[in-house]
């Protein structure tokens, strides 16, 4: 009260302040009263301080001598004591105090934030605070961060945030996990923890407060949220990214502002896509900042959902990592949300999402079985949505559910009954789709219940409990009895059991039970002893074929295929007429699946030894004589279909036999496997001819886990294989006709070939045309295992090199024939394309259910990861390189024998076809392997180096010591060596693509651009001839030509120059050449391929001008000249190309010209016109000539619009409105440019008549009535009027013309209308 009296105030204040030091050191405990605080509180909120300057000075003096507690009290009360005029002075003193004493950071910053400071002082203070950031105590850090962010102005937000991000080292605020664990152990023992080391909890609290400070700043100041995004975006090195970046992105995502949420999501995805934020950082953030991250769980969940749904395959796995870490790190509420979200993904029906979510759920069941058991009911809910899942996904779903319900600990035993109910319901269904689900599910449950358990307490000698074994047996019997009525269901059951045996370790009892009667049943059902005759009546005469063990005449056996098939067909007929259930039917459909199961059981039982069943590799089949294929036309429809089915079953049997025996080491076994491969290629050539004569035929199912194949009617009015002459590898003939005698096979093959060559040319044409392309029948063949590709490690037998001396050697050394090589490579290409390029986004197309599923025939392959497939391919690389070199040598020998021509008299057309097909397939396989996106992941770098090392090592020893750059360089050099022996343009394209792919694997792909371009140019400048001596032509030639030309123009240094060279030199040469001749300098350019060249030139020209930087006012004279020169070149090229329409006026050429003409014009308006605006005064002549040239092109475009209207061709008129709009825009844009440069008087308009392409006037359009509608850019030129008129007539204009002429700055107007 006395302080309120002004006369007494000063003396009372002095007295109090003098007394204050006496109480400074008194007890400051909680119980005792702090006198200094009481005194200082008296000075707050006084209505008026008489001498505030002196009071402030005395208080600051006290601060310098008082203990910390009193200092804090004084400093925090300053804002309430001081007058506004003193704020800046005191702030300076506080600032200097802050730098001397970090203990006072919090009170000083509190005081400073309450003071009214000038902006310059605020910046200075903030700078000082920022400088001391590293030394601030962790518990004071939240206040410091809050002060820095709340003192920011819009102009310097980015700079401040960038600096703060750099200085804020949250990683150092948290103890490493090891120390955290040891501290918690110390605490639990009751040991005293040093006060100087903050416990993990308090550090997490401080970090939470820091993030709250950032959150409030971001929420209330839009500039700060933008600055944070920009600061995180600006980091471009992986190692520069910090935990704070992730946390801030979560903060931005959690704010309600849509803009910052979208911005955070965008930046996060970009960073993941470019690989700058990696899993290690995400893992570290979750591990060290659990408490902090828990607060942002909704954002983490939303981001994970968004990533998992992303069409970009690069970011999808990160969604998975976030889900996994969130489940592992957080409490049960979060775990429940994570599982619920993953279940939603599975039920979405979108392929990628489903696969990833199931994989995550499986992973969580493995890592955290007891936690996941709590949420088993959620996961079980997916069983209601199985209609949208593929067989592979259903397999995975039952795998994880059965592990939860029937796993070793049986934590999820409460869902066992539900699963049994679902399985029984599905198995008893008559709908094949649901029965299929039931079989897959039941086998998966058997796998979990009967899995091998090393130690189980309540059972003897570590085997299964009796009750469990009984359940497993009962379930297997149930499946068997449910599937007996349908051969497809039985076959699926055998396939699923085989998969189970292959992929999991079953209990010996279960293994024994499955395997014990398989061999007996197989022998009873499918194998017969060879007798003199086979009883029964059959559509064709019986013959025992393909016997490789003729010397073992005693006790010989055969596969009873044709009698079984005949009986099956007969049974089907009986069933339809009588509908009675006969005794157990043996269907040939089950032959291959059952044999696969038998083989895998034997492998498991005898540790990979197949001695007990090796007779099946060489044993013959009971078939018919294959000469019947030649009489296919005379057979009835039923007989044709019977023959086709017989061939399909035989091929599938051989494929399964090769799967079984491909890994055997003995030479004799290898020889037999090779012969079986030859049988397949020969039978496929027969099948192609048989199918061509049997339209509308649907083959027997071979992959039983696919969608029901009843609905698939093949397009087997299917492409008859007319164009199969050039080697695309699908049309094949094997070495021999009858493969039963292995030793004489190759000789017979050679004879067959000779007779084939003697046939007249026309007959040969006819024979080639007979085949159907088997590509569309792929799903009806059994899948070859990845191990079969190991056969590629055998050498290559080229039949042209075969002589009697070598023939004996062949028997000792197993060699692949060209047809078998092409067959294996084709299979390998399909596999690597499916695994290494088919990004999940491409595979998923739930709305295209009508089409055949792309994954049919890859069910074994899908069980391996793409990483495994890639490393398997890398192991095969040396073999692939050997074959590549063999193909190269083959064609080199051919060229040297035929004096440098491909089509010499010594060329064996069929062999040439197979070898060039193999050559192309090899290059495609290599390209697919090196294109694998996984190589760019950090963990796969060593695999990439290994792969490149194989290529580099073929050229130079010691590839291991080279770095990636050098490996790429040597690999590139190695591949270039093959360019001299390319048999066809499509093979040349494959080599160009491979070379380009390999060059991109190094960091510096620009170094190889020139060589890639010159390689492509060399191929374009080469004449391509088929083995029969004809020039390559048609679609098969045009498609690779288009891609090759594009590769050339993409890699060449100066696109505009290259376009001018082809358009200005190559095409005029073509015009002067005879009708069927080509351009001299570009032999691939002829009248048939002109459209291909024209389209690519137009497209690449348009792409090139889009890359020219737009003109800016700030450009110096040199930059302007350079850009003008580039535009001059581009406009000249455009003029040449547009003018070609006068000579080549087909509708396809016109279509290309109209489409790309508009795009070029739009680019010119957007990028070229701003340049002309700023360059007009300095470079008047250049601008004039550019516009003059361009005007000639726009006139021609107008004529084309008129032509399209007369023709009323919708494909052309579709382009007209947009093009007219652009032409009109162009006129006004030029007008604006002249106005900007004060030359608007130079613009003058006149009327021109509408004309067609030939320059004839179009009378049907009443141009007099539409004078102001269709207008085009007029001419700018310094030439006399007569010349202008002449040009106008020459280039035939349509519509009304606007014309302007500029003569050295004089504005003289002229009408150049006709």
mmCIF file of C-alpha atoms in Angstrom, residues 1054-1205:
data_model
loop_
_atom_site.group_PDB
_atom_site.id
_atom_site.type_symbol
_atom_site.label_atom_id
_atom_site.label_comp_id
_atom_site.label_asym_id
_atom_site.label_seq_id
_atom_site.Cartn_x
_atom_site.Cartn_y
_atom_site.Cartn_z
ATOM 1 C CA UNK A 1054 21.562 -33.142 -80.314
ATOM 2 C CA UNK A 1055 18.038 -34.372 -81.060
ATOM 3 C CA UNK A 1056 17.186 -31.470 -83.368
ATOM 4 C CA UNK A 1057 20.243 -32.109 -85.494
ATOM 5 C CA UNK A 1058 19.484 -35.839 -85.676
ATOM 6 C CA UNK A 1059 15.857 -35.151 -86.685
ATOM 7 C CA UNK A 1060 17.048 -32.755 -89.390
ATOM 8 C CA UNK A 1061 19.522 -35.335 -90.662
ATOM 9 C CA UNK A 1062 16.843 -38.011 -91.119
ATOM 10 C CA UNK A 1063 14.100 -35.649 -92.341
ATOM 11 C CA UNK A 1064 16.407 -33.468 -94.465
ATOM 12 C CA UNK A 1065 18.666 -36.147 -95.978
ATOM 13 C CA UNK A 1066 17.167 -39.617 -95.487
ATOM 14 C CA UNK A 1067 13.609 -38.861 -96.636
ATOM 15 C CA UNK A 1068 14.612 -36.906 -99.822
ATOM 16 C CA UNK A 1069 16.774 -39.940 -100.735
ATOM 17 C CA UNK A 1070 13.703 -42.120 -100.322
ATOM 18 C CA UNK A 1071 11.654 -39.808 -102.555
ATOM 19 C CA UNK A 1072 14.236 -40.128 -105.318
ATOM 20 C CA UNK A 1073 14.543 -43.923 -104.957
ATOM 21 C CA UNK A 1074 12.505 -46.512 -106.852
ATOM 22 C CA UNK A 1075 9.219 -47.764 -105.414
ATOM 23 C CA UNK A 1076 10.549 -50.706 -103.387
ATOM 24 C CA UNK A 1077 13.947 -49.206 -102.650
ATOM 25 C CA UNK A 1078 15.107 -47.712 -99.348
ATOM 26 C CA UNK A 1079 16.923 -44.513 -98.464
ATOM 27 C CA UNK A 1080 20.659 -44.910 -99.165
ATOM 28 C CA UNK A 1081 21.937 -43.528 -95.864
ATOM 29 C CA UNK A 1082 19.109 -45.061 -93.753
ATOM 30 C CA UNK A 1083 18.364 -48.508 -95.243
ATOM 31 C CA UNK A 1084 15.595 -49.184 -92.689
ATOM 32 C CA UNK A 1085 13.662 -46.182 -94.094
ATOM 33 C CA UNK A 1086 11.453 -47.206 -97.010
ATOM 34 C CA UNK A 1087 7.889 -46.459 -98.053
ATOM 35 C CA UNK A 1088 6.513 -49.170 -95.739
ATOM 36 C CA UNK A 1089 8.383 -47.831 -92.692
ATOM 37 C CA UNK A 1090 7.940 -44.117 -93.460
ATOM 38 C CA UNK A 1091 5.012 -43.816 -91.034
ATOM 39 C CA UNK A 1092 7.140 -45.328 -88.228
ATOM 40 C CA UNK A 1093 9.941 -42.837 -88.847
ATOM 41 C CA UNK A 1094 7.512 -39.913 -89.242
ATOM 42 C CA UNK A 1095 5.684 -40.669 -86.000
ATOM 43 C CA UNK A 1096 8.870 -41.037 -83.929
ATOM 44 C CA UNK A 1097 10.490 -37.918 -85.463
ATOM 45 C CA UNK A 1098 7.402 -35.815 -84.721
ATOM 46 C CA UNK A 1099 7.059 -37.167 -81.169
ATOM 47 C CA UNK A 1100 10.757 -36.725 -80.331
ATOM 48 C CA UNK A 1101 10.860 -33.219 -81.861
ATOM 49 C CA UNK A 1102 7.905 -32.222 -79.700
ATOM 50 C CA UNK A 1103 9.593 -33.756 -76.623
ATOM 51 C CA UNK A 1104 12.829 -31.925 -77.379
ATOM 52 C CA UNK A 1105 11.178 -28.471 -77.601
ATOM 53 C CA UNK A 1106 9.412 -29.064 -74.293
ATOM 54 C CA UNK A 1107 12.862 -29.268 -72.716
ATOM 55 C CA UNK A 1108 14.034 -25.891 -74.104
ATOM 56 C CA UNK A 1109 13.979 -23.501 -71.115
ATOM 57 C CA UNK A 1110 11.414 -20.680 -71.396
ATOM 58 C CA UNK A 1111 12.770 -17.219 -72.203
ATOM 59 C CA UNK A 1112 13.190 -14.909 -69.202
ATOM 60 C CA UNK A 1113 13.655 -11.168 -69.082
ATOM 61 C CA UNK A 1114 16.776 -11.694 -66.968
ATOM 62 C CA UNK A 1115 18.519 -13.726 -69.720
ATOM 63 C CA UNK A 1116 21.704 -12.125 -71.049
ATOM 64 C CA UNK A 1117 22.245 -11.641 -74.765
ATOM 65 C CA UNK A 1118 24.248 -14.853 -75.173
ATOM 66 C CA UNK A 1119 21.560 -17.006 -73.524
ATOM 67 C CA UNK A 1120 18.888 -15.374 -75.674
ATOM 68 C CA UNK A 1121 20.853 -16.024 -78.868
ATOM 69 C CA UNK A 1122 21.392 -19.643 -77.899
ATOM 70 C CA UNK A 1123 17.700 -20.240 -77.193
ATOM 71 C CA UNK A 1124 16.698 -18.455 -80.401
ATOM 72 C CA UNK A 1125 19.089 -20.619 -82.381
ATOM 73 C CA UNK A 1126 17.595 -23.770 -80.812
ATOM 74 C CA UNK A 1127 14.077 -22.623 -81.646
ATOM 75 C CA UNK A 1128 15.154 -21.760 -85.193
ATOM 76 C CA UNK A 1129 16.449 -25.317 -85.630
ATOM 77 C CA UNK A 1130 13.286 -26.802 -84.120
ATOM 78 C CA UNK A 1131 10.975 -24.692 -86.302
ATOM 79 C CA UNK A 1132 13.004 -25.597 -89.398
ATOM 80 C CA UNK A 1133 12.699 -29.331 -88.554
ATOM 81 C CA UNK A 1134 8.980 -28.885 -87.948
ATOM 82 C CA UNK A 1135 8.591 -27.140 -91.305
ATOM 83 C CA UNK A 1136 10.362 -29.995 -93.132
ATOM 84 C CA UNK A 1137 8.184 -32.614 -91.408
ATOM 85 C CA UNK A 1138 4.890 -30.782 -91.959
ATOM 86 C CA UNK A 1139 5.702 -30.235 -95.640
ATOM 87 C CA UNK A 1140 6.198 -33.980 -96.147
ATOM 88 C CA UNK A 1141 2.407 -34.334 -95.882
ATOM 89 C CA UNK A 1142 2.196 -33.022 -99.472
ATOM 90 C CA UNK A 1143 3.967 -36.173 -100.682
ATOM 91 C CA UNK A 1144 2.835 -38.755 -98.100
ATOM 92 C CA UNK A 1145 -0.812 -37.851 -97.646
ATOM 93 C CA UNK A 1146 -2.210 -41.074 -96.169
ATOM 94 C CA UNK A 1147 -4.677 -40.584 -93.330
ATOM 95 C CA UNK A 1148 -2.272 -42.146 -90.808
ATOM 96 C CA UNK A 1149 0.447 -39.615 -91.659
ATOM 97 C CA UNK A 1150 -2.099 -36.768 -91.512
ATOM 98 C CA UNK A 1151 -3.286 -38.028 -88.131
ATOM 99 C CA UNK A 1152 0.267 -37.961 -86.729
ATOM 100 C CA UNK A 1153 0.885 -34.498 -88.180
ATOM 101 C CA UNK A 1154 -2.331 -33.013 -86.758
ATOM 102 C CA UNK A 1155 -1.744 -34.527 -83.322
ATOM 103 C CA UNK A 1156 1.904 -33.546 -82.881
ATOM 104 C CA UNK A 1157 1.480 -30.296 -84.847
ATOM 105 C CA UNK A 1158 -0.896 -29.033 -82.166
ATOM 106 C CA UNK A 1159 1.427 -30.155 -79.341
ATOM 107 C CA UNK A 1160 4.400 -28.435 -81.012
ATOM 108 C CA UNK A 1161 2.370 -25.257 -81.452
ATOM 109 C CA UNK A 1162 1.317 -25.310 -77.781
ATOM 110 C CA UNK A 1163 4.931 -25.719 -76.656
ATOM 111 C CA UNK A 1164 5.932 -22.818 -78.908
ATOM 112 C CA UNK A 1165 3.236 -20.599 -77.387
ATOM 113 C CA UNK A 1166 4.220 -21.553 -73.856
ATOM 114 C CA UNK A 1167 8.034 -21.537 -74.130
ATOM 115 C CA UNK A 1168 8.984 -19.864 -77.418
ATOM 116 C CA UNK A 1169 6.796 -16.754 -77.424
ATOM 117 C CA UNK A 1170 8.102 -15.366 -74.077
ATOM 118 C CA UNK A 1171 11.583 -15.627 -75.611
ATOM 119 C CA UNK A 1172 10.461 -13.668 -78.694
ATOM 120 C CA UNK A 1173 8.911 -11.014 -76.429
ATOM 121 C CA UNK A 1174 12.287 -10.263 -74.866
ATOM 122 C CA UNK A 1175 14.501 -10.898 -77.927
ATOM 123 C CA UNK A 1176 12.557 -8.928 -80.540
ATOM 124 C CA UNK A 1177 14.448 -5.666 -80.161
ATOM 125 C CA UNK A 1178 17.922 -7.175 -80.008
ATOM 126 C CA UNK A 1179 17.472 -9.935 -82.619
ATOM 127 C CA UNK A 1180 14.840 -8.567 -84.989
ATOM 128 C CA UNK A 1181 16.029 -10.414 -88.137
ATOM 129 C CA UNK A 1182 16.265 -13.760 -86.336
ATOM 130 C CA UNK A 1183 12.771 -13.393 -84.893
ATOM 131 C CA UNK A 1184 11.383 -12.386 -88.302
ATOM 132 C CA UNK A 1185 12.892 -15.360 -90.107
ATOM 133 C CA UNK A 1186 11.749 -17.733 -87.373
ATOM 134 C CA UNK A 1187 8.155 -16.495 -87.584
ATOM 135 C CA UNK A 1188 8.240 -16.552 -91.366
ATOM 136 C CA UNK A 1189 9.312 -20.228 -91.413
ATOM 137 C CA UNK A 1190 6.774 -21.091 -88.755
ATOM 138 C CA UNK A 1191 3.984 -19.370 -90.662
ATOM 139 C CA UNK A 1192 4.547 -21.683 -93.630
ATOM 140 C CA UNK A 1193 3.962 -24.648 -91.312
ATOM 141 C CA UNK A 1194 0.826 -23.167 -89.753
ATOM 142 C CA UNK A 1195 -0.602 -22.581 -93.232
ATOM 143 C CA UNK A 1196 -0.028 -26.215 -94.091
ATOM 144 C CA UNK A 1197 -1.783 -27.215 -90.847
ATOM 145 C CA UNK A 1198 -4.755 -25.057 -91.933
ATOM 146 C CA UNK A 1199 -4.919 -26.858 -95.248
ATOM 147 C CA UNK A 1200 -4.944 -30.159 -93.393
ATOM 148 C CA UNK A 1201 -7.881 -28.972 -91.261
ATOM 149 C CA UNK A 1202 -9.789 -28.126 -94.469
ATOM 150 C CA UNK A 1203 -8.852 -31.477 -95.995
ATOM 151 C CA UNK A 1204 -10.114 -33.340 -92.887
ATOM 152 C CA UNK A 1205 -13.463 -31.531 -93.100
#
